[in-house]
Amino acid sequence: MQDKNDYPPETRKAFERIDSIMSVHDRIIADKEQRLSQLRMLRKDFDDRELVGLYTRLFDSYFSYDFDSAAHYARLKYDAALKVGDSHAMAQAKVNIAKTELYLGNEIVAMDTLKSLAQTDTARYTDIKKGYYDAIANHQFAKGNRADKEFEWLIHNSNPNSVGIIYNTATYLRSLGRHREALDLITANRERLTNNSHGKAMVDFVTAQIHLALGDTVLATQLLANSSIHDLTSPVRDYTSLYQLATILFGNGDVDRAYRYLTFATKDHYAANVNNNLRTLNDMMPAIISAHDKRNQERTRLQTDTTIGIAILAATLLVVLWMLYKQLQRASQANREKTQLYENLVIASRRLEALNRTLTQSNNTKDAYILQYLNLCSYYINSLESYRNNLRAIARNKGVQQMLDHLNSSTLHDRELKEFYHNFDATFLKLFPDFVDRFNELIEPDKRLVMPSSDTLSTEMRVFALMRLGITESERIAIFLRRSTSTIYNYRVKMRNAAIGDRDEFEEKVMKIGL
């Protein structure tokens, strides 16, 4: 399983943005539907010639959002154009119908429509011929076939300043395996291609395909995430970028995220009726659902094993506590018997008083940590017993589900961790009361650390407090402070760079504070 921290920061930020948009996507769809409704209401005020233009706008608005509706308005455009005898608009409508039928998976209907264009209208209208060749070329490319004739015609007969010639040239280069040239072309024209949200989605998607062909999955993942963001905010519902992103995430072992994205896209898949994504959906969904269910089963089993482990540990600690109690009873009896002997040793003890004062600091350090260790043992033994009784009461009075909910809560963990760090800070500052001041003397004035309070250390200061106690490995410090190893390393580098004098001797000086 890939952890979210394994992704680059920009990719993690894009994932967070996708999740945020998904949470309000119903509102985005509602706004889109309201705009479409207002556009549809204009029909009653238009004559047939004006309806041709209105149906063109409706087709463009529904394309990539609801292909059934897009096909419907393309046919209405054809009917309106037929009534007013506008053969050019009729040909445009046929191109629209063909493109929509390809997305709906009706390849035979689409090809028949394009053939009817080839026989009549492509010779009369250059833009219709461009639409004809564009539909044929890109459909063949999507199927993995070559369409050199169509691409070459488009490249030689399109406006050299148009957006279409850039995409068609890039696609043609990709079909020839010249991916680097395609990438250079898209990159050089990126500003021209990204004048709206749909353009940004297209550029990021095409660039991602090129990087996938070049073997750069990391950058392709980032680009597909960006493209998905633009698709979601437009909004469109074919979600080609989101489907492909889910495929890559599943391959990386990020099952939960892949499952979440795919189920979201599936919900809108049926609303848009995008059948060209159906095979991807059918191939991926069973595997992702199976992996997702298996992951949930593993988590449930881990929770059960953890509960059993805690119970066994609690029982073991109770036995140990009972044995310690018995030993203390025997020791107490022995101490009473030896009281008289100790009184006879008072004189000898006084002679050792001077030597004991010399060892006081060392003994205080050991005593403090031994006492703190015993206190913590006693505290956590009592906490475990209380926690076990609480779980038993919840299971008996509220049922197993409530008990599981209680187990899933992080409240106890957070409280105990806060108390643990409070005890650590108090004990350490008792042993080294001037540690913070001595530490800051080693740091440049504007980089010195400020503590949250007089009895509380900051996380950065705890790193060096642990080093003063002899724990110098970043991995061990990271475990103690619940931080990543890289974070601990960055803390150490930051303070070393801020040190006064020789930076290589900084940590050695910290280790000598209090000696």
XYZ file of C-alpha atoms in Angstrom:
515
model
C 0.000 0.000 0.000
C 1.292 3.430 -0.910
C 1.072 5.990 1.858
C -0.186 9.471 1.005
C 3.172 10.858 2.169
C 4.901 8.889 -0.595
C 3.488 11.288 -3.210
C 5.198 14.612 -4.016
C 3.711 17.594 -2.111
C 2.084 19.036 -5.241
C 0.377 15.713 -5.990
C -0.862 15.373 -2.391
C -2.264 18.900 -2.636
C -4.058 17.975 -5.882
C -5.590 14.883 -4.222
C -6.856 17.055 -1.366
C -8.363 19.448 -3.921
C -10.131 16.560 -5.698
C -11.585 15.331 -2.403
C -12.744 18.862 -1.565
C -14.487 19.293 -4.937
C -16.134 15.870 -4.648
C -17.682 16.924 -1.344
C -19.508 19.839 -3.026
C -19.964 18.279 -6.464
C -23.742 18.014 -6.104
C -23.873 21.800 -5.835
C -21.671 22.195 -8.929
C -23.996 19.877 -10.887
C -27.053 21.786 -9.638
C -25.562 25.075 -10.876
C -24.825 23.481 -14.260
C -28.378 22.127 -14.523
C -29.805 25.551 -13.688
C -27.790 27.182 -16.489
C -28.902 24.483 -18.927
C -32.528 24.931 -17.877
C -32.325 28.667 -18.520
C -30.818 27.979 -21.941
C -33.534 25.460 -22.837
C -36.270 27.930 -21.888
C -35.178 30.225 -24.732
C -36.611 27.808 -27.318
C -40.167 29.113 -27.035
C -39.069 32.618 -28.111
C -36.983 31.579 -31.158
C -37.914 30.851 -34.769
C -36.392 27.917 -36.684
C -33.351 29.850 -37.909
C -32.576 31.136 -34.410
C -33.114 27.625 -33.051
C -30.198 26.380 -35.167
C -27.842 28.602 -33.151
C -29.531 27.768 -29.843
C -29.268 24.020 -30.465
C -25.585 24.500 -31.281
C -25.091 26.131 -27.867
C -27.067 23.367 -26.150
C -25.041 20.690 -27.926
C -21.758 22.306 -26.833
C -23.053 22.632 -23.250
C -24.156 18.989 -23.032
C -21.163 17.443 -24.818
C -18.943 15.607 -22.268
C -21.704 16.181 -19.685
C -24.732 14.221 -20.940
C -24.112 12.551 -24.286
C -27.705 11.391 -24.744
C -28.887 14.994 -24.448
C -26.037 16.190 -26.681
C -27.132 13.729 -29.386
C -30.747 14.848 -28.928
C -29.924 18.519 -29.521
C -27.655 17.675 -32.456
C -30.649 15.976 -34.120
C -32.920 18.917 -33.259
C -30.330 21.187 -34.860
C -30.452 19.024 -37.987
C -34.271 19.202 -38.088
C -34.300 22.990 -37.613
C -31.627 23.447 -40.293
C -33.618 21.206 -42.642
C -36.709 23.384 -42.181
C -34.872 26.561 -43.156
C -32.810 24.869 -45.895
C -29.427 25.510 -44.220
C -27.337 22.680 -45.707
C -24.174 23.839 -43.950
C -25.818 23.668 -40.511
C -27.257 20.262 -41.450
C -23.736 19.011 -42.199
C -22.451 20.463 -38.905
C -25.242 18.639 -37.085
C -24.188 15.358 -38.721
C -20.617 15.862 -37.477
C -21.996 16.550 -33.983
C -24.169 13.423 -34.137
C -21.248 11.267 -35.286
C -18.928 12.475 -32.508
C -21.619 11.912 -29.889
C -22.452 8.421 -31.140
C -18.758 7.499 -30.903
C -18.767 8.471 -27.217
C -22.003 6.537 -26.706
C -20.323 3.448 -28.156
C -22.499 3.372 -31.291
C -19.621 3.079 -33.751
C -21.733 1.736 -36.631
C -24.212 4.636 -36.432
C -21.333 7.117 -36.178
C -19.496 5.665 -39.176
C -22.674 5.615 -41.286
C -23.262 9.283 -40.437
C -19.695 10.186 -41.387
C -19.990 8.249 -44.655
C -23.078 10.258 -45.583
C -21.011 13.403 -45.012
C -18.193 12.130 -47.177
C -20.598 11.546 -50.043
C -22.233 14.987 -50.008
C -20.953 17.784 -47.816
C -17.164 17.460 -47.397
C -16.564 18.617 -50.948
C -18.655 21.766 -50.444
C -17.616 22.852 -46.956
C -13.998 22.894 -45.790
C -14.948 23.061 -42.098
C -17.205 20.014 -42.529
C -14.363 18.106 -44.133
C -12.164 19.104 -41.183
C -14.794 17.827 -38.769
C -15.074 14.604 -40.771
C -11.317 13.951 -40.803
C -10.964 15.012 -37.157
C -13.593 12.502 -36.011
C -12.104 9.681 -38.132
C -8.466 10.388 -37.180
C -8.953 10.708 -33.431
C -11.297 7.714 -33.266
C -8.762 5.530 -35.072
C -5.970 6.798 -32.799
C -8.053 5.984 -29.700
C -8.452 2.423 -31.036
C -4.685 2.111 -31.536
C -4.870 2.355 -35.332
C -2.957 4.619 -37.704
C -4.751 7.429 -39.538
C -1.869 9.087 -41.397
C -3.952 10.274 -44.340
C -6.524 12.022 -42.168
C -3.950 13.621 -39.836
C -1.798 14.855 -42.713
C -4.823 16.440 -44.397
C -5.837 18.156 -41.149
C -2.320 19.479 -40.553
C -1.972 20.875 -44.080
C -5.473 22.367 -44.343
C -6.081 23.839 -40.882
C -5.445 27.399 -39.767
C -1.817 27.406 -38.539
C -2.871 29.592 -35.591
C -5.759 27.350 -34.503
C -5.885 25.220 -31.371
C -7.053 22.209 -33.369
C -3.890 21.983 -35.472
C -1.761 21.841 -32.310
C -3.695 18.906 -30.855
C -3.917 17.069 -34.196
C -0.185 17.517 -34.856
C 0.649 16.283 -31.339
C -1.651 13.271 -31.741
C -0.128 12.470 -35.143
C 3.392 12.627 -33.653
C 2.288 10.313 -30.834
C 0.862 7.831 -33.353
C 4.312 7.788 -34.993
C 6.036 7.223 -31.624
C 7.614 10.692 -31.628
C 6.531 11.498 -28.081
C 9.307 13.981 -27.270
C 8.367 16.135 -30.258
C 4.700 15.980 -29.233
C 5.633 17.055 -25.693
C 7.721 19.983 -26.977
C 4.821 21.120 -29.181
C 2.250 21.037 -26.354
C 4.649 22.716 -23.914
C 5.491 25.530 -26.345
C 1.793 26.274 -26.907
C 0.501 25.618 -23.380
C -0.501 29.233 -22.726
C -2.620 29.340 -25.908
C -4.323 26.048 -25.048
C -5.294 26.886 -21.461
C -7.592 29.888 -21.794
C -10.441 28.098 -19.965
C -11.031 25.216 -17.559
C -11.791 22.702 -20.326
C -8.608 23.713 -22.164
C -6.538 23.179 -19.012
C -8.095 19.744 -18.524
C -7.317 18.786 -22.138
C -3.687 19.984 -22.012
C -2.976 18.184 -18.727
C -4.631 14.982 -20.004
C -2.727 14.927 -23.312
C 0.557 15.792 -21.569
C -0.078 12.969 -19.068
C -0.522 10.478 -21.938
C 2.818 11.544 -23.394
C 4.610 11.172 -20.038
C 3.048 7.729 -19.581
C 4.414 6.745 -22.983
C 7.829 8.056 -21.860
C 7.624 6.039 -18.623
C 7.236 8.964 -16.197
C 4.329 7.716 -14.068
C 4.973 10.182 -11.225
C 4.531 13.285 -13.384
C 1.655 11.657 -15.292
C -0.139 11.095 -11.966
C 0.225 14.787 -11.098
C -1.087 15.870 -14.515
C -4.053 13.475 -14.421
C -4.949 14.798 -10.964
C -4.839 18.383 -12.293
C -6.948 17.394 -15.315
C -9.483 15.708 -13.024
C -9.780 18.897 -10.964
C -10.668 20.900 -14.080
C -13.130 18.201 -15.236
C -14.881 18.236 -11.865
C -15.203 22.010 -11.725
C -16.314 22.467 -15.385
C -18.188 20.120 -14.844
C -17.965 17.226 -17.330
C -18.996 13.643 -16.709
C -16.887 11.481 -18.993
C -14.100 11.531 -16.318
C -11.480 9.981 -18.608
C -8.703 11.529 -16.506
C -10.218 10.305 -13.232
C -10.612 6.754 -14.583
C -6.988 6.650 -15.711
C -5.811 8.210 -12.437
C -7.668 5.480 -10.503
C -5.939 2.838 -12.652
C -2.487 4.209 -11.803
C -3.316 4.556 -8.095
C -4.545 0.965 -7.982
C -1.311 -0.174 -9.620
C 0.628 1.742 -6.941
C -1.300 -0.049 -4.184
C -3.306 3.035 -3.179
C -6.491 0.945 -3.125
C -8.654 3.185 -0.938
C -8.118 6.285 -3.061
C -8.574 4.343 -6.321
C -11.814 2.853 -4.973
C -13.098 6.272 -3.896
C -12.356 7.902 -7.258
C -13.740 5.032 -9.301
C -17.000 4.756 -7.362
C -17.479 8.525 -7.682
C -16.900 8.394 -11.447
C -19.201 5.376 -11.744
C -22.062 7.304 -10.130
C -21.916 9.952 -12.867
C -21.019 7.441 -15.595
C -24.642 6.361 -15.924
C -25.885 9.964 -15.877
C -23.607 10.867 -18.805
C -24.011 7.466 -20.555
C -20.323 7.400 -21.586
C -19.959 3.905 -22.983
C -16.398 4.361 -24.194
C -15.306 4.179 -20.520
C -17.429 1.096 -19.825
C -14.690 -1.421 -20.608
C -12.252 0.364 -18.287
C -14.912 0.345 -15.577
C -15.744 -3.351 -16.042
C -12.053 -4.337 -16.024
C -11.092 -2.322 -12.946
C -14.098 -2.368 -10.636
C -14.078 -6.059 -9.551
C -10.360 -5.982 -8.736
C -10.575 -2.704 -6.814
C -13.689 -3.745 -4.883
C -12.024 -7.053 -3.971
C -8.835 -5.303 -2.840
C -10.847 -2.705 -0.901
C -12.893 -5.391 0.893
C -9.737 -7.338 1.686
C -8.153 -4.190 3.140
C -11.188 -3.624 5.379
C -11.079 -7.248 6.543
C -7.386 -6.876 7.393
C -8.122 -3.728 9.394
C -10.908 -5.461 11.306
C -8.661 -8.420 12.047
C -5.884 -6.072 13.192
C -8.273 -4.288 15.559
C -9.384 -7.627 16.994
C -5.789 -8.801 17.429
C -4.901 -5.496 19.079
C -7.766 -5.834 21.547
C -6.701 -9.371 22.428
C -3.084 -8.227 22.770
C -4.070 -5.412 25.124
C -6.095 -7.837 27.227
C -3.165 -10.267 27.456
C -0.790 -7.436 28.316
C -3.142 -6.174 31.012
C -3.372 -9.650 32.538
C 0.413 -10.019 32.427
C 0.909 -6.658 34.098
C -1.544 -7.624 36.831
C 0.437 -10.791 37.529
C 3.685 -8.827 37.607
C 2.115 -6.275 39.943
C 0.938 -9.024 42.278
C 4.429 -10.556 42.334
C 5.967 -7.158 43.044
C 3.502 -6.631 45.873
C 4.495 -9.952 47.444
C 8.167 -9.118 47.085
C 7.596 -5.738 48.706
C 5.836 -7.439 51.617
C 8.806 -9.735 52.140
C 11.214 -6.829 51.790
C 9.225 -4.826 54.329
C 9.514 -7.656 56.843
C 13.225 -7.923 56.205
C 13.625 -4.160 56.633
C 11.974 -4.265 60.034
C 14.333 -7.003 61.115
C 17.317 -5.031 59.915
C 16.293 -1.728 61.510
C 18.445 -2.365 64.534
C 21.402 -3.193 62.336
C 20.944 0.013 60.315
C 21.002 2.058 63.527
C 24.394 0.607 64.318
C 25.665 1.786 60.921
C 24.667 5.465 61.393
C 28.142 6.499 62.445
C 29.693 4.854 59.395
C 27.115 6.442 57.146
C 28.004 9.922 58.370
C 31.599 9.340 57.324
C 30.386 8.704 53.778
C 28.266 11.856 53.671
C 30.905 13.918 51.882
C 31.275 11.285 49.168
C 27.495 11.022 48.767
C 27.217 14.748 48.109
C 29.664 14.336 45.240
C 27.423 11.685 43.687
C 24.161 13.547 44.342
C 23.679 14.921 40.845
C 24.189 11.534 39.224
C 21.943 9.813 41.762
C 19.235 12.441 41.375
C 19.171 11.841 37.644
C 18.870 8.096 38.073
C 16.364 8.374 40.908
C 14.172 10.763 38.969
C 13.966 8.503 35.959
C 13.475 5.371 38.065
C 10.689 7.096 39.991
C 9.169 8.403 36.763
C 9.392 4.912 35.249
C 7.628 3.358 38.269
C 4.993 6.074 38.265
C 4.350 5.578 34.561
C 4.168 1.794 34.983
C 1.663 2.182 37.779
C -0.281 4.798 35.829
C -0.518 2.730 32.664
C -1.372 -0.453 34.579
C -4.272 1.397 36.188
C -5.196 2.964 32.841
C -5.256 -0.419 31.137
C -7.418 -1.879 33.879
C -9.781 1.090 33.706
C -9.860 0.877 29.901
C -10.600 -2.846 30.042
C -13.435 -2.314 32.551
C -14.801 0.499 30.425
C -14.762 -1.677 27.289
C -16.470 -4.492 29.158
C -19.158 -2.107 30.399
C -19.702 -0.668 26.908
C -19.915 -4.132 25.362
C -22.377 -5.262 28.035
C -24.580 -2.157 28.055
C -24.310 -0.740 24.529
C -23.220 -3.638 22.368
C -20.187 -4.653 20.363
C -20.623 -1.882 17.772
C -20.363 0.812 20.443
C -17.301 -0.947 21.794
C -15.719 -0.945 18.323
C -16.581 2.738 17.917
C -14.895 3.402 21.238
C -11.842 1.446 20.110
C -11.706 3.416 16.861
C -11.704 6.745 18.715
C -8.320 8.463 19.070
C -9.377 10.554 22.087
C -7.731 8.289 24.683
C -4.566 7.980 22.626
C -4.265 11.754 22.196
C -4.889 12.409 25.894
C -2.365 9.797 27.041
C 0.230 11.048 24.560
C -0.204 14.627 25.802
C 0.181 13.458 29.421
C 3.234 11.403 28.483
C 4.974 14.408 26.917
C 3.983 16.581 29.907
C 5.629 14.090 32.292
C 8.718 13.904 30.100
C 9.046 17.703 29.985
C 8.552 18.074 33.738
C 11.104 15.368 34.582
C 13.687 16.649 32.114
C 13.393 20.276 33.238
C 13.676 19.183 36.849
C 16.980 17.473 36.028
C 18.232 20.201 33.697
C 16.432 23.408 34.766
C 18.685 25.678 32.688
C 18.776 23.461 29.569
C 16.634 25.794 27.434
C 18.741 28.855 28.287
C 22.009 26.981 27.760
C 20.736 25.587 24.465
C 19.686 29.009 23.157
C 23.140 30.374 24.031
C 24.484 28.067 21.318
C 22.051 29.512 18.713
C 22.064 32.799 16.834
C 19.737 35.282 18.622
C 17.114 35.491 15.862
C 16.927 31.683 15.579
C 16.497 30.872 19.282
C 13.600 28.651 20.316
C 10.698 29.933 22.415
C 8.934 27.406 24.630
C 5.096 27.257 24.883
C 5.393 27.732 28.651
C 7.972 27.547 31.403
C 7.238 23.860 32.097
C 6.640 22.706 28.515
C 9.166 21.995 25.764
C 8.500 22.547 22.071
C 8.790 19.572 19.718
C 12.112 20.858 18.360
C 13.495 21.246 21.895
C 12.366 17.684 22.755
C 14.555 16.412 19.915
C 17.647 17.846 21.578
C 16.435 16.917 25.070
C 16.391 13.282 23.929
C 19.860 13.717 22.443
C 21.050 15.080 25.812
C 19.763 11.840 27.368
C 21.803 9.803 24.884
C 19.207 9.053 22.199
C 20.920 10.328 19.047
C 19.414 8.220 16.238
C 16.794 10.151 14.243
C 14.732 6.978 13.807
C 14.415 6.439 17.578
C 13.666 10.113 18.181
C 11.015 10.038 15.439
C 9.287 7.073 17.100
C 9.356 8.791 20.501
C 7.939 12.081 19.180
C 5.492 10.564 16.640
C 7.117 12.379 13.741
C 8.637 11.211 10.467
C 12.372 10.566 10.308
C 12.723 13.281 7.665
C 11.043 15.809 9.981
C 13.506 15.004 12.803
C 16.378 15.245 10.367
C 15.156 18.659 9.182
C 14.906 19.890 12.806
C 18.513 18.868 13.438
C 19.795 20.444 10.232
C 17.844 23.651 10.916
C 19.371 24.075 14.391
C 22.838 23.063 13.227
C 22.693 25.738 10.519
C 21.651 28.308 13.142
C 24.494 27.427 15.529
C 27.058 29.963 16.698
C 30.578 28.848 15.906
C 31.538 25.489 14.409
C 28.325 23.779 13.251
C 29.929 20.333 13.315
C 30.462 20.691 17.087
C 26.938 21.933 17.821
C 25.344 18.617 18.821
C 28.422 17.671 20.856
C 28.013 20.914 22.833
C 24.335 20.117 23.409
C 25.338 16.732 24.865
C 27.546 18.488 27.420
C 24.885 20.857 28.792
C 24.580 20.338 32.563
C 27.983 18.679 33.022
